[in-house]
Structures are given as structure tokens and as C-alpha cells.
Short mmCIF file of C-alpha atoms in Angstrom, two decimals:
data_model
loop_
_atom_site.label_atom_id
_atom_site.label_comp_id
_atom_site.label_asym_id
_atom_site.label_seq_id
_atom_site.Cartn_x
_atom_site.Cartn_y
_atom_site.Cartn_z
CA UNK A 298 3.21 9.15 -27.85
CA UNK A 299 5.19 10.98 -30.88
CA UNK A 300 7.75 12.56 -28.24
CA UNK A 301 8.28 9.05 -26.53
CA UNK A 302 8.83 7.85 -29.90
CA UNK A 303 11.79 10.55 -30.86
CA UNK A 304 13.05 10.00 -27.32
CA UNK A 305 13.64 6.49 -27.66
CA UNK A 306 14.99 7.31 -31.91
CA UNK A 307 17.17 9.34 -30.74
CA UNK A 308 18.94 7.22 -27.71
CA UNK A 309 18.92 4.59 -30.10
CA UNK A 310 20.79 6.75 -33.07
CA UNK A 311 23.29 7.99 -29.95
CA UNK A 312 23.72 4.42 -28.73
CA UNK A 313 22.98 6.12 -25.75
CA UNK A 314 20.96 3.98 -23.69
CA UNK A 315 22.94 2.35 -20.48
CA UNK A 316 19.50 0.23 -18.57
CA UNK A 317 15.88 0.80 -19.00
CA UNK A 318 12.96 -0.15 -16.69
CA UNK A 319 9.54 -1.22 -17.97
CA UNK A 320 6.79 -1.72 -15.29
CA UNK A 321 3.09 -1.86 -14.56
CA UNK A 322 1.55 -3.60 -17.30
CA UNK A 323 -1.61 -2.73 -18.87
CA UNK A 324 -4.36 -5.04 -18.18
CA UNK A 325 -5.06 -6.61 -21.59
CA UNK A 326 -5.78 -9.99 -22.18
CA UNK A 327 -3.55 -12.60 -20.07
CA UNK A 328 -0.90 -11.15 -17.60
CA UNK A 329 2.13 -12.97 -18.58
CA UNK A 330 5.32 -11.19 -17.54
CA UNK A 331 5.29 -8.37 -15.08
CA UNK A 332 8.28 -6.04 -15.78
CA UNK A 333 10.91 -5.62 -18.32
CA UNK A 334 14.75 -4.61 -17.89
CA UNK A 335 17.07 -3.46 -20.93
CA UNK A 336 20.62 -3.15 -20.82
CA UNK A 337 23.18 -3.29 -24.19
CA UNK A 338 25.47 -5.62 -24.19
CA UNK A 339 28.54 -6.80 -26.93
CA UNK A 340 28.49 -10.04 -28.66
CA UNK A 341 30.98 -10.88 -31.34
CA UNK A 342 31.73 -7.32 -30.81
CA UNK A 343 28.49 -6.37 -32.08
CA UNK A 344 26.67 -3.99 -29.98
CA UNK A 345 23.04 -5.52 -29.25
CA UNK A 346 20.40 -4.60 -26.67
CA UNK A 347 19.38 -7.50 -24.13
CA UNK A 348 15.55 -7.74 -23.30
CA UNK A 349 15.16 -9.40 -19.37
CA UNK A 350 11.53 -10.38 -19.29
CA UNK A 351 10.46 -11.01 -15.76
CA UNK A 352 7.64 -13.48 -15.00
CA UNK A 353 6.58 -14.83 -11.58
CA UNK A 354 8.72 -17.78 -11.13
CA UNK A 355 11.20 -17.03 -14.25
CA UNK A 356 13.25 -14.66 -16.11
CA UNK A 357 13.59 -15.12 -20.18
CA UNK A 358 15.98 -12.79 -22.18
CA UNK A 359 16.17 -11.90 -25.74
CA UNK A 360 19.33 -9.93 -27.70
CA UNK A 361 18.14 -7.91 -30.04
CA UNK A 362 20.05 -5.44 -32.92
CA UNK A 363 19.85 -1.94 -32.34
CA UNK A 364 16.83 -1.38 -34.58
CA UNK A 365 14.84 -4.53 -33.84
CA UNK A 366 15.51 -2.84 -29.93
CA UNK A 367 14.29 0.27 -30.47
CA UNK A 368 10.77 -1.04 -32.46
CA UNK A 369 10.12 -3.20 -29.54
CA UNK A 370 11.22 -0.63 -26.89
CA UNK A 371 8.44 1.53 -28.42
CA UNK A 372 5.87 -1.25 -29.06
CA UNK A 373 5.93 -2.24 -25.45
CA UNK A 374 5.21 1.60 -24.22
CA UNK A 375 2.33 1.74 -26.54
CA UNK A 376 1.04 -1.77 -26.02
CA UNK A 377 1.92 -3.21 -22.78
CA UNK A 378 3.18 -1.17 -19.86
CA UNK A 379 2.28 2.44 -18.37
CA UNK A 380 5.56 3.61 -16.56
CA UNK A 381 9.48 3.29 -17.37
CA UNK A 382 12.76 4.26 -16.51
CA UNK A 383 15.30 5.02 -19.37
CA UNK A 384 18.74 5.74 -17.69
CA UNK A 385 21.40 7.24 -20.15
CA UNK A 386 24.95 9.19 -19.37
CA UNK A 387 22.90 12.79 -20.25
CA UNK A 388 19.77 12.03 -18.21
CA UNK A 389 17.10 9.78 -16.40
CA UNK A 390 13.28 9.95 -18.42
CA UNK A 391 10.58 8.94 -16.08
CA UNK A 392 8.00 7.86 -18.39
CA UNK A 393 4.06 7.89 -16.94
CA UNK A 394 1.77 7.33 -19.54
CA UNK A 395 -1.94 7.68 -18.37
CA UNK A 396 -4.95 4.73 -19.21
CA UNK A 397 -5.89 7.49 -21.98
CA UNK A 398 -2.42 7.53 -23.06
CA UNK A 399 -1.22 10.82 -22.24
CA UNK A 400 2.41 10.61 -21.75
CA UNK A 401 4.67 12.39 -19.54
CA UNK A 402 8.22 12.45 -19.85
CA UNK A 403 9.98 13.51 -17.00
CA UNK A 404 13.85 14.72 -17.30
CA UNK A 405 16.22 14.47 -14.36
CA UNK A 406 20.31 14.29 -13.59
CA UNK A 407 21.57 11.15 -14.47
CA UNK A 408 21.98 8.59 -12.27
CA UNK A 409 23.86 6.02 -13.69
CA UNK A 410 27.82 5.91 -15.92
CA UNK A 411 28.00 3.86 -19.15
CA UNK A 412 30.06 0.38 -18.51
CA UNK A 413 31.46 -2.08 -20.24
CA UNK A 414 29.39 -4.08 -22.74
CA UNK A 415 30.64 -7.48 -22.09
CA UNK A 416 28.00 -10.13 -22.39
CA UNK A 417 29.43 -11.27 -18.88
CA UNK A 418 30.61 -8.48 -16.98
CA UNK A 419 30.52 -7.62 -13.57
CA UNK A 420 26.90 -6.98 -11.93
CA UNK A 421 26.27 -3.11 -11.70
CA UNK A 422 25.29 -1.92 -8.77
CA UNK A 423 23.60 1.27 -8.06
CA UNK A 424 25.78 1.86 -4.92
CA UNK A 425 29.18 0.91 -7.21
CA UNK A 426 32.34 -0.94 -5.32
CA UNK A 427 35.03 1.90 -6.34
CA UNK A 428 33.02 4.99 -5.80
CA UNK A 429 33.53 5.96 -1.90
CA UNK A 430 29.61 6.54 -0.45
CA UNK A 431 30.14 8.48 2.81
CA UNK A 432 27.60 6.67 5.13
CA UNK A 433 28.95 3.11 3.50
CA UNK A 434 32.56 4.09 4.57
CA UNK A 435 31.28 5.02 8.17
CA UNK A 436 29.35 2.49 8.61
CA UNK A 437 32.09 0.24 8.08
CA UNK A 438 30.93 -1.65 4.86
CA UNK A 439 33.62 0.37 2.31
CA UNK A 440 37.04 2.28 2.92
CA UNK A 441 37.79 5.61 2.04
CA UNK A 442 38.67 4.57 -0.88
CA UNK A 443 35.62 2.91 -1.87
CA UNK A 444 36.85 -0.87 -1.65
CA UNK A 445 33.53 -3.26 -0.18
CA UNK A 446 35.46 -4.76 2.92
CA UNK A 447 35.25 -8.45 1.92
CA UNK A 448 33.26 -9.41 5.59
CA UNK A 449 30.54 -6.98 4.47
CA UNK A 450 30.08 -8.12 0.94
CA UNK A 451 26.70 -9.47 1.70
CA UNK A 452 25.47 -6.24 3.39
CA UNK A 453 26.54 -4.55 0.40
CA UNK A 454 24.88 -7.04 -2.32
CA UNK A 455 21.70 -6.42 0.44
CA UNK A 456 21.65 -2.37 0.56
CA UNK A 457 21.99 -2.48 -3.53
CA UNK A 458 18.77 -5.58 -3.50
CA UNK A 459 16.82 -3.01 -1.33
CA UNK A 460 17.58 0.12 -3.83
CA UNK A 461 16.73 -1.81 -6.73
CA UNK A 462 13.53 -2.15 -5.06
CA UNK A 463 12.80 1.18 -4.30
CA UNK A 464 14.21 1.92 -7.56
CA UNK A 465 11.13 0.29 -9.45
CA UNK A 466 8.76 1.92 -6.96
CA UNK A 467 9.67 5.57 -7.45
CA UNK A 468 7.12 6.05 -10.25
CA UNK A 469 4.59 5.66 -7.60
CA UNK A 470 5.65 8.38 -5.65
CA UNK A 471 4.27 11.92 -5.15
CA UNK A 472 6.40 13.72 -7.67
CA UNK A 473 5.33 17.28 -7.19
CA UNK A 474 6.05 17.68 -3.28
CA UNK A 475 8.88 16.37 -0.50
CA UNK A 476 8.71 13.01 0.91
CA UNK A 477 7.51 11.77 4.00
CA UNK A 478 9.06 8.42 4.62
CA UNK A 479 8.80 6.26 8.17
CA UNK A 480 10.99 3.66 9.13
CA UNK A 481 9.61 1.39 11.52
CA UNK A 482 12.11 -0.68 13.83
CA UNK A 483 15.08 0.92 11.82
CA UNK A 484 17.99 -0.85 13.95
CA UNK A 485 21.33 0.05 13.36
CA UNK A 486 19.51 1.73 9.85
CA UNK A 487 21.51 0.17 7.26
CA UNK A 488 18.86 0.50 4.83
CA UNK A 489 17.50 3.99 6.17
CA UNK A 490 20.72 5.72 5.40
CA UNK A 491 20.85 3.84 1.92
CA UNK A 492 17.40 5.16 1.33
CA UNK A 493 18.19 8.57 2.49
CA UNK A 494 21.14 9.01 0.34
CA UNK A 495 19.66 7.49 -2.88
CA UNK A 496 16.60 9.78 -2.62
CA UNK A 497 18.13 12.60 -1.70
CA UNK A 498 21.70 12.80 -2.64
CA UNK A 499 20.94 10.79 -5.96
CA UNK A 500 17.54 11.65 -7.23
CA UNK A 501 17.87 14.83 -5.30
CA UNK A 502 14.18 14.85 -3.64
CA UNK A 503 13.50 16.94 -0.63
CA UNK A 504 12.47 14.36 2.03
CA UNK A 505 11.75 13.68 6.02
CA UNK A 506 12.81 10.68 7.20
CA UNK A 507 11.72 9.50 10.84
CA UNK A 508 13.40 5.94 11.83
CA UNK A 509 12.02 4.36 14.40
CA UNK A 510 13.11 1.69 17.15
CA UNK A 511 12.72 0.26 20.83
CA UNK A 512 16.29 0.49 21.68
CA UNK A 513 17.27 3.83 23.16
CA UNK A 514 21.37 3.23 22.08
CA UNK A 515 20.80 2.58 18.74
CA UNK A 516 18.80 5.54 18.17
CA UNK A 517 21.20 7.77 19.83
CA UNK A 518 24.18 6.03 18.07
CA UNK A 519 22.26 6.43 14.24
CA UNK A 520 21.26 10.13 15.27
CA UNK A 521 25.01 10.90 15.97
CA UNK A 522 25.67 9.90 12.37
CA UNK A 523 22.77 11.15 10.45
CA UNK A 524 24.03 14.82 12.27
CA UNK A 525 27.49 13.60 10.88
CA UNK A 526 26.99 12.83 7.47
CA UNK A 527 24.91 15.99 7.79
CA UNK A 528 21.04 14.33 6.43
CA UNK A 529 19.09 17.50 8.16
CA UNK A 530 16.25 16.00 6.87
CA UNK A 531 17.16 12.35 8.92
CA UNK A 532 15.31 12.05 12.31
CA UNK A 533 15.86 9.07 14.91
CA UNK A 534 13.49 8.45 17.52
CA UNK A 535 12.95 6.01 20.00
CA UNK A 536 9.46 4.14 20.45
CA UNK A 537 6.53 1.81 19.97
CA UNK A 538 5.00 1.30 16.35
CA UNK A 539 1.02 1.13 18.00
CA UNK A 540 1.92 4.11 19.51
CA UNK A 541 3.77 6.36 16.78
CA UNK A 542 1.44 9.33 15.98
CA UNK A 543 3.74 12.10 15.33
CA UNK A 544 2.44 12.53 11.43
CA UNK A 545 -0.81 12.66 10.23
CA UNK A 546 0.55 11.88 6.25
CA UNK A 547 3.10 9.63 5.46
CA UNK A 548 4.18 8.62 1.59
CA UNK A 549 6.14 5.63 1.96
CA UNK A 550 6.76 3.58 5.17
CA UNK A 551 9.41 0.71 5.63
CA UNK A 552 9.44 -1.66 7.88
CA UNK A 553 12.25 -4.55 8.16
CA UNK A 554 12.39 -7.60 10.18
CA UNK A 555 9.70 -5.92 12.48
CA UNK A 556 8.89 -8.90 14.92
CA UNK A 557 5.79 -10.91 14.52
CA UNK A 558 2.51 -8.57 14.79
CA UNK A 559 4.63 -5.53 15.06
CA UNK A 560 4.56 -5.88 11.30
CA UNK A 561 0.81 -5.54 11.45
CA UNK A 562 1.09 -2.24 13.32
CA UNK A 563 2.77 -0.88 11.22
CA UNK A 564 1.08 -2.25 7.87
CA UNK A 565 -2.17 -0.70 9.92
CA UNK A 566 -0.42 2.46 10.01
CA UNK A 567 0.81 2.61 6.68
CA UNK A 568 -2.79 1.89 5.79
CA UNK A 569 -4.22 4.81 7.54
CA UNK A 570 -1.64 7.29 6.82
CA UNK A 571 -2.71 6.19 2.94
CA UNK A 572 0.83 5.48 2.16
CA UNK A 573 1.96 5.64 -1.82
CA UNK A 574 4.31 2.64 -0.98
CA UNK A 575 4.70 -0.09 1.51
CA UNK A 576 8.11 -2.14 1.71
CA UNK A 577 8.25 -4.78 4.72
CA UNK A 578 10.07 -7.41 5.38
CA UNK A 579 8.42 -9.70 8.10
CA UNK A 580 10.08 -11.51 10.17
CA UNK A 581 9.14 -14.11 13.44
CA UNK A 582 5.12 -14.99 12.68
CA UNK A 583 3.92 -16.93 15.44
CA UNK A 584 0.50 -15.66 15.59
CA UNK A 585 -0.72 -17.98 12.82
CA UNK A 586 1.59 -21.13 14.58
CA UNK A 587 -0.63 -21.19 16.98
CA UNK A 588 -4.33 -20.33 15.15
CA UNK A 589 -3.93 -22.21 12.15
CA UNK A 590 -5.90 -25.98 12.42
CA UNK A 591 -6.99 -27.59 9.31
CA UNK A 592 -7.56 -31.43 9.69
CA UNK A 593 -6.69 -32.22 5.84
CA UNK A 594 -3.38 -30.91 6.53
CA UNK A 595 -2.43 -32.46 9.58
CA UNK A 596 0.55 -34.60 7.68
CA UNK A 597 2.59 -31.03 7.42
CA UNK A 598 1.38 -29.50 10.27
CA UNK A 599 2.29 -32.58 12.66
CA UNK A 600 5.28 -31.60 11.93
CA UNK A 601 6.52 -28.37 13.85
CA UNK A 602 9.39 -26.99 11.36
CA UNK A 603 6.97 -27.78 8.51
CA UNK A 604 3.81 -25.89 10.80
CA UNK A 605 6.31 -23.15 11.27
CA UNK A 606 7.43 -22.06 7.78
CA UNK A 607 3.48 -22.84 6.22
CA UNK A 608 2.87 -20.44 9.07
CA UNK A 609 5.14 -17.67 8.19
CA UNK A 610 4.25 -18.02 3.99
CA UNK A 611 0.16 -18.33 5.02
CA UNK A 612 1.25 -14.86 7.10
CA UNK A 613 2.41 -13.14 4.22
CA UNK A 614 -0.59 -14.39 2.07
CA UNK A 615 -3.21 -12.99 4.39
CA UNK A 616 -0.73 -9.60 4.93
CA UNK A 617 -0.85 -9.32 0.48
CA UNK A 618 -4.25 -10.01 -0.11
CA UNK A 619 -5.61 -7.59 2.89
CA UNK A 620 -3.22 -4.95 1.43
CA UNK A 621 -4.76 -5.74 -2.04
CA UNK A 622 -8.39 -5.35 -0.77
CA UNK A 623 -7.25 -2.14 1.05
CA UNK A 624 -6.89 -0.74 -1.97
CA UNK A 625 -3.15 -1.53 -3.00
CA UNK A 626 -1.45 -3.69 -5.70
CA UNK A 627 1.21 -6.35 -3.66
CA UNK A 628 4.18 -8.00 -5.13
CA UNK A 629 5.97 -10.73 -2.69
CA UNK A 630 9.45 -10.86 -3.89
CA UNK A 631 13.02 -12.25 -2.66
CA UNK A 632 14.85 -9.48 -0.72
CA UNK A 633 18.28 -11.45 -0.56
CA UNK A 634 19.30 -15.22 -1.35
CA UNK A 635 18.06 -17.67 0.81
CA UNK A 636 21.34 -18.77 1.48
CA UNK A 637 22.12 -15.08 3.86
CA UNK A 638 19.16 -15.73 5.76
CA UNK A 639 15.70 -17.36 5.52
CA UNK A 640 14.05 -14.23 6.27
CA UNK A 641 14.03 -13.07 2.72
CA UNK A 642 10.77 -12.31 1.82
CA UNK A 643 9.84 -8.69 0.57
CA UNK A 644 6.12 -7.40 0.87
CA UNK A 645 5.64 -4.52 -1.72
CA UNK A 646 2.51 -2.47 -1.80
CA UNK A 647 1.87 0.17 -4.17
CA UNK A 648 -1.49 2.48 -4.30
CA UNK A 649 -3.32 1.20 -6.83
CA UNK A 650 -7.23 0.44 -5.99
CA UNK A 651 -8.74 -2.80 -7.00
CA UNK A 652 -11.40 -3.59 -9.44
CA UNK A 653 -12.66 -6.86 -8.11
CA UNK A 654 -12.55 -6.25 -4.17
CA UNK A 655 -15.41 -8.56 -3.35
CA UNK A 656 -13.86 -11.20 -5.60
CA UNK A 657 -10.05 -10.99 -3.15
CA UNK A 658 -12.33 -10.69 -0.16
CA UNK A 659 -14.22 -13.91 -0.87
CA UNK A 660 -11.15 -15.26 -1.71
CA UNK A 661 -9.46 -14.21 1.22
CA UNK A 662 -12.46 -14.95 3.86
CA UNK A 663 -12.33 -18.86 2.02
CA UNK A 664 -8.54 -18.91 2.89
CA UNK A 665 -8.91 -17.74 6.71
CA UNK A 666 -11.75 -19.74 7.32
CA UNK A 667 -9.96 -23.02 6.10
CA UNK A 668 -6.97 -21.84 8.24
CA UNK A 669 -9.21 -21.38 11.14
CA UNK A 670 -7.27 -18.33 11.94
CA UNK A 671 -7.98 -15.17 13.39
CA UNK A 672 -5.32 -12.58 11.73
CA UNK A 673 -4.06 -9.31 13.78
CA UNK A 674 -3.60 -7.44 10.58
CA UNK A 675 -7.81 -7.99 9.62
CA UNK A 676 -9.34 -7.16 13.07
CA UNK A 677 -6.62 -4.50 13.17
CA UNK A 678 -8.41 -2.17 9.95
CA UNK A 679 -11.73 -4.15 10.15
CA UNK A 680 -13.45 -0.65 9.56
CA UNK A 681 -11.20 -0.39 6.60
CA UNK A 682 -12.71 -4.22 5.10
CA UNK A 683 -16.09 -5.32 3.86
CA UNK A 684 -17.86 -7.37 6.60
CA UNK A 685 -17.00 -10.25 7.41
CA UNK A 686 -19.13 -13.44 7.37
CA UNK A 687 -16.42 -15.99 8.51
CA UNK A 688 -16.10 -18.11 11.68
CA UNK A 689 -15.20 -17.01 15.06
CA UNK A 690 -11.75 -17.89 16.25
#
């Protein structure tokens, strides 16, 4: 802990710091909020360091002065949470600090510039408006000059949501070897080539990417641009996600607005391949519309728009807690404002292996069986689950 504790002195004596990243918390006493994020800010032209303490449903902040910042920086390390990210114009620190508290401090090229410390400036991005990004410019979102294009403001707000995510994940990540990442029904690939260039033009990791998709034109039109923008490491391929058996390991898969049980499939595969981290976005569940039947409930479920969305959140439930007793740690979070689209829900899945797995799988047996459902995703990896003792749908 002493060289954390110099690290963080001296960033604090160099005013240094530009954001730092605080996440998974120690399990000690009552889990209250979940990850922290630091940033300095000005107020009555006094530089002070603003606290963002995320909880489930809320965020609470707290300004504090440079030294109350950096005792409670440090305090949080050694009480609370096991991995950071402190992001300053020399360098980025990785911080992994073990359950015996061994801590490793890991140095790498900076990845972010100082800005302005207005209390009310402009949301940083880590793709910044200004700063031409080759694949943004040719995929029509930015100019050459690095203006957003006002029509594709949205997409741009979206790529930067989906890097913050994987931004928080990279912790989890093999650190010692190159990447093996899998896109599953990559589209046009927005969000593949944002991932490709943050990991490996940014943060400089050797990877191999492999998106995937049904449609033979948009492969061939995202290949022609990965070979353009010269990602050697960037494959495009066209097929099935049950089918996909090219790898045997896989660290990270991604899979966005796969329809319906196609999610499953790939979840399954993710599963299998023992992915470090899962990021999907579902999208279309019908399979539970027409399982679920619970008599108690039939006032919303009379209803079909009401059946519909209870359908798509019960989904996700049983998709998180079967990840969780598979041996991962889930977060369901808001990919981008419900106003954009109502498809907005992120599943993310780290490794992390559970301490109470017949306690989730009692819980999630009680769940099904009130639902009366019958979930893809379960008889998908049922050699992968504890056996199961509920009704037969």
C-alpha cells in the first residue's frame, strides 16, 4: 500500500490528477455504492476535487479540497474497492490490489489531456469532438477536421457510452497476453471499430478482432474499411452465431442488438469460451411473450404492450442471474437515453465466481417457475447449472 500512497501524494502535490476510476468494491458489511469517479473541478476559482458516488438508482457527489481529496482517495483504496484507474497528463496507473492486499500498480501512456476546470464545462469524451479519429471521419460521423456532423451527434454520444463501458471493464482483462475479442452480429460495426481503435490505437494492446454477421454486404463493405484504416488485426466474417467455432478461447465477446435468442447463442458461447467479459445489448425477446403465464399478474399481462416490455426486463433478469450462477458478476446498466431508442439496456458480465451459487439458483428456479417459463439461455448450458427441480414447460 506505501507506493499507492506516494502515488496518489504526489499527483495530489502536482495537481496532477485529470479523472480517476474506483471499482469493485470489497465485500464488507452493506454494499452501498458500487463505483466511484473523480475529476477536479474550479469553484470560486478554487481548485477542488469532485467525488461522483454511483449507487444503483442514484448518483451523489461531494467537492472536496485538495488534501481532504487525497485522504479519502487513499482511504477508499485501502478500505473499500480493489481496482482503479488514475488518468493524469504523464500517465494512466492501473491499480489491482489483491483480497490480501498486494497492490499492483501498473504504468501506461496516457490516455487522456487536462481540460478546463469549470464546475460546468463541457462533457469529456474519450473520443473528443475536435480531435479527427480516422474510422469516425470515414464512417461519416466527423470531418476531417474533427467536427461531430450535427445528424450523427447521437451516434457519437453512443460510441463514447459504449467506451466508457469498456473503459471500467479493462481491469478485468488478461493483461499479460493479446486479446481475443468476438463480435457477434457486428452490422455496419460502429462499435467494433470504436473498440478496435480504443484498445489498440489508445491503450496500445495487441488484439484479434472477429465481427460477425448474417449479411454478406455488410461484411464485405466493413472488411474494405478495416483493410483501409489498416486494423491487420480486424477480421469480418459472415455467419451464424450457433454455428461460429473458429476459436477455441475467446477474452471478451460483444454482442449488440442480437435478435431475440440469438443473444442466448452467443451468451452460451461466451460462456464456454470462458470469456473475461461479456457486453450485450439484447434486443427483440419474444421467447418469454409467449411462455410467461402467471395468474396473479394477469392485470399487466392482459395487456399486450405491458406483457411485452415485463417480457423483455424478466429476459434480462433470467440472462443476469444465469450469468451470475455461471460463475460471473452482472451489472444491467443504461447503454444510451431512453429517449434514442428503447433498446437501451446493457448486460455486463465480468469473471468473477460466486460465493452463494445455490442461494441465486434457488432464487432463480423460484423466479422461472412463477413465470412458468422455459428460458433458451438455461436449457442452452444446462450441463453448465446445478439441476434443476422446477416445472416442465
Amino acid at each position: 500500500m506505501e507506493a499507492l500512497r506516494k502515488l496518489i501524494h504526489q499527483i495530489a502535490e502536482e495537481e496532477s490528477l485529470i479523472s480517476a476510476t474506483l471499482s469493485q468494491r470489497r465485500k464488507t458489511g452493506e454494499i452501498l455504492y458500487t463505483k466511484v469517479q473523480i475529476k477536479p473541478v474550479e469553484i470560486k476559482k478554487t481548485l477542488n476535487y469532485q467525488f461522483a458516488f454511483h449507487y444503483s438508482n442514484k448518483v451523489l457527489h461531494e467537492n472536496l479540497s485538495p488534501s481532504e481529496a487525497e485522504e479519502r482517495l487513499t482511504g477508499l483504496f485501502e478500505t473499500t474497492f480493489r481496482q482503479g484507474l488514475i488518468c493524469t497528463p504523464e500517465a494512466d496507473y492501473q491499480i489491482l490490489i489483491s483480497k490480501k492486499f498486494k497492490v499492483s500498480i501498473l504504468t501506461k501512456s496516457p490516455t487522456k489531456q487536462a481540460g478546463s476546470l469549470s464546475h460546468n464545462r463541457k462533457k469529456q469524451y474519450i473520443l473528443e469532438e475536435g480531435t479527427p479519429v480516422p474510422f469516425l471521419v470515414e464512417l461519416g460521423i466527423m470531418n476531417e477536421d474533427g467536427k461531430v456532423y450535427a445528424k450523427r451527434y447521437d451516434k457519437f454520444k453512443q460510441i463514447n457510452r459504449f467506451l466508457e463501458m469498456v473503459q471500467d471493464i479493462i481491469p478485468f482483462l488478461p493483461q499479460d497476453r493479446p486479446l481475443t475479442i468476438v463480435d457477434f452480429g457486428c452490422g455496419k460495426s460502429y462499435l467494433t471499430f470504436a473498440l478496435y481503435h480504443y484498445l489498440s490505437v489508445e491503450q496500445r494492446r495487441t488484439l484479434n478482432v472477429v465481427g460477425l454477421d448474417l449479411k454478406a454486404d455488410v461484411i464485405e463493405h466493413c472488411s474494405l474499411l478495416a483493410k483501409k484504416l489498416e486494423y491487420k488485426n480486424l477480421r469480418f466474417l459472415v455467419g451464424d452465431i450457433a454455428e461460429y467455432d473458429e476459436l477455441s478461447q475467446v477474452d471478451m465477446v460483444v454482442t449488440l442488438h442480437a435478435c431475440d435468442t440469438a443473444t442466448d447463442a452467443a451468451l452460451e458461447k461466451a460462456v464456454r469460451w470462458d470469456a473475461s467479459v461479456i457486453l450485450s445489448v439484447p434486443c427483440c425477446q419474444h421467447e418469454l411473450f409467449a411462455q410467461v403465464e402467471a395468474p396473479v399478474m394477469e392485470p399487466l399481462l392482459s395487456h399486450g404492450i405491458l406483457k411485452e416490455r415485463f417480457s423483455a426486463l424478466a429476459t434480462d433478469a433470467i440472462r443476469a442471474k444465469l450469468l451470475d450462477i455461471m460463475g460471473y458478476k452482472t451489472q444491467l446498466l443504461e447503454f444510451i437515453d431512453m429517449e434514442h431508442t428503447p433498446k437501451n439496456i446493457l448486460i455486463r458480465a465480468v469473471k468473477a465466481p460466486s460465493e452463494h451459487r445455490d442461494r441465486l439458483w434457488a432464487e432463480y428456479q423460484a423466479f422461472r417457475d412463477f413465470l412458468q417459463a422455459s428460458p433458451y439461455l438455461e436449457r442452452a448450458c444446462a450441463d453448465l447449472l446445478p439441476p434443476s427441480k422446477g416445472v416442465e414447460v
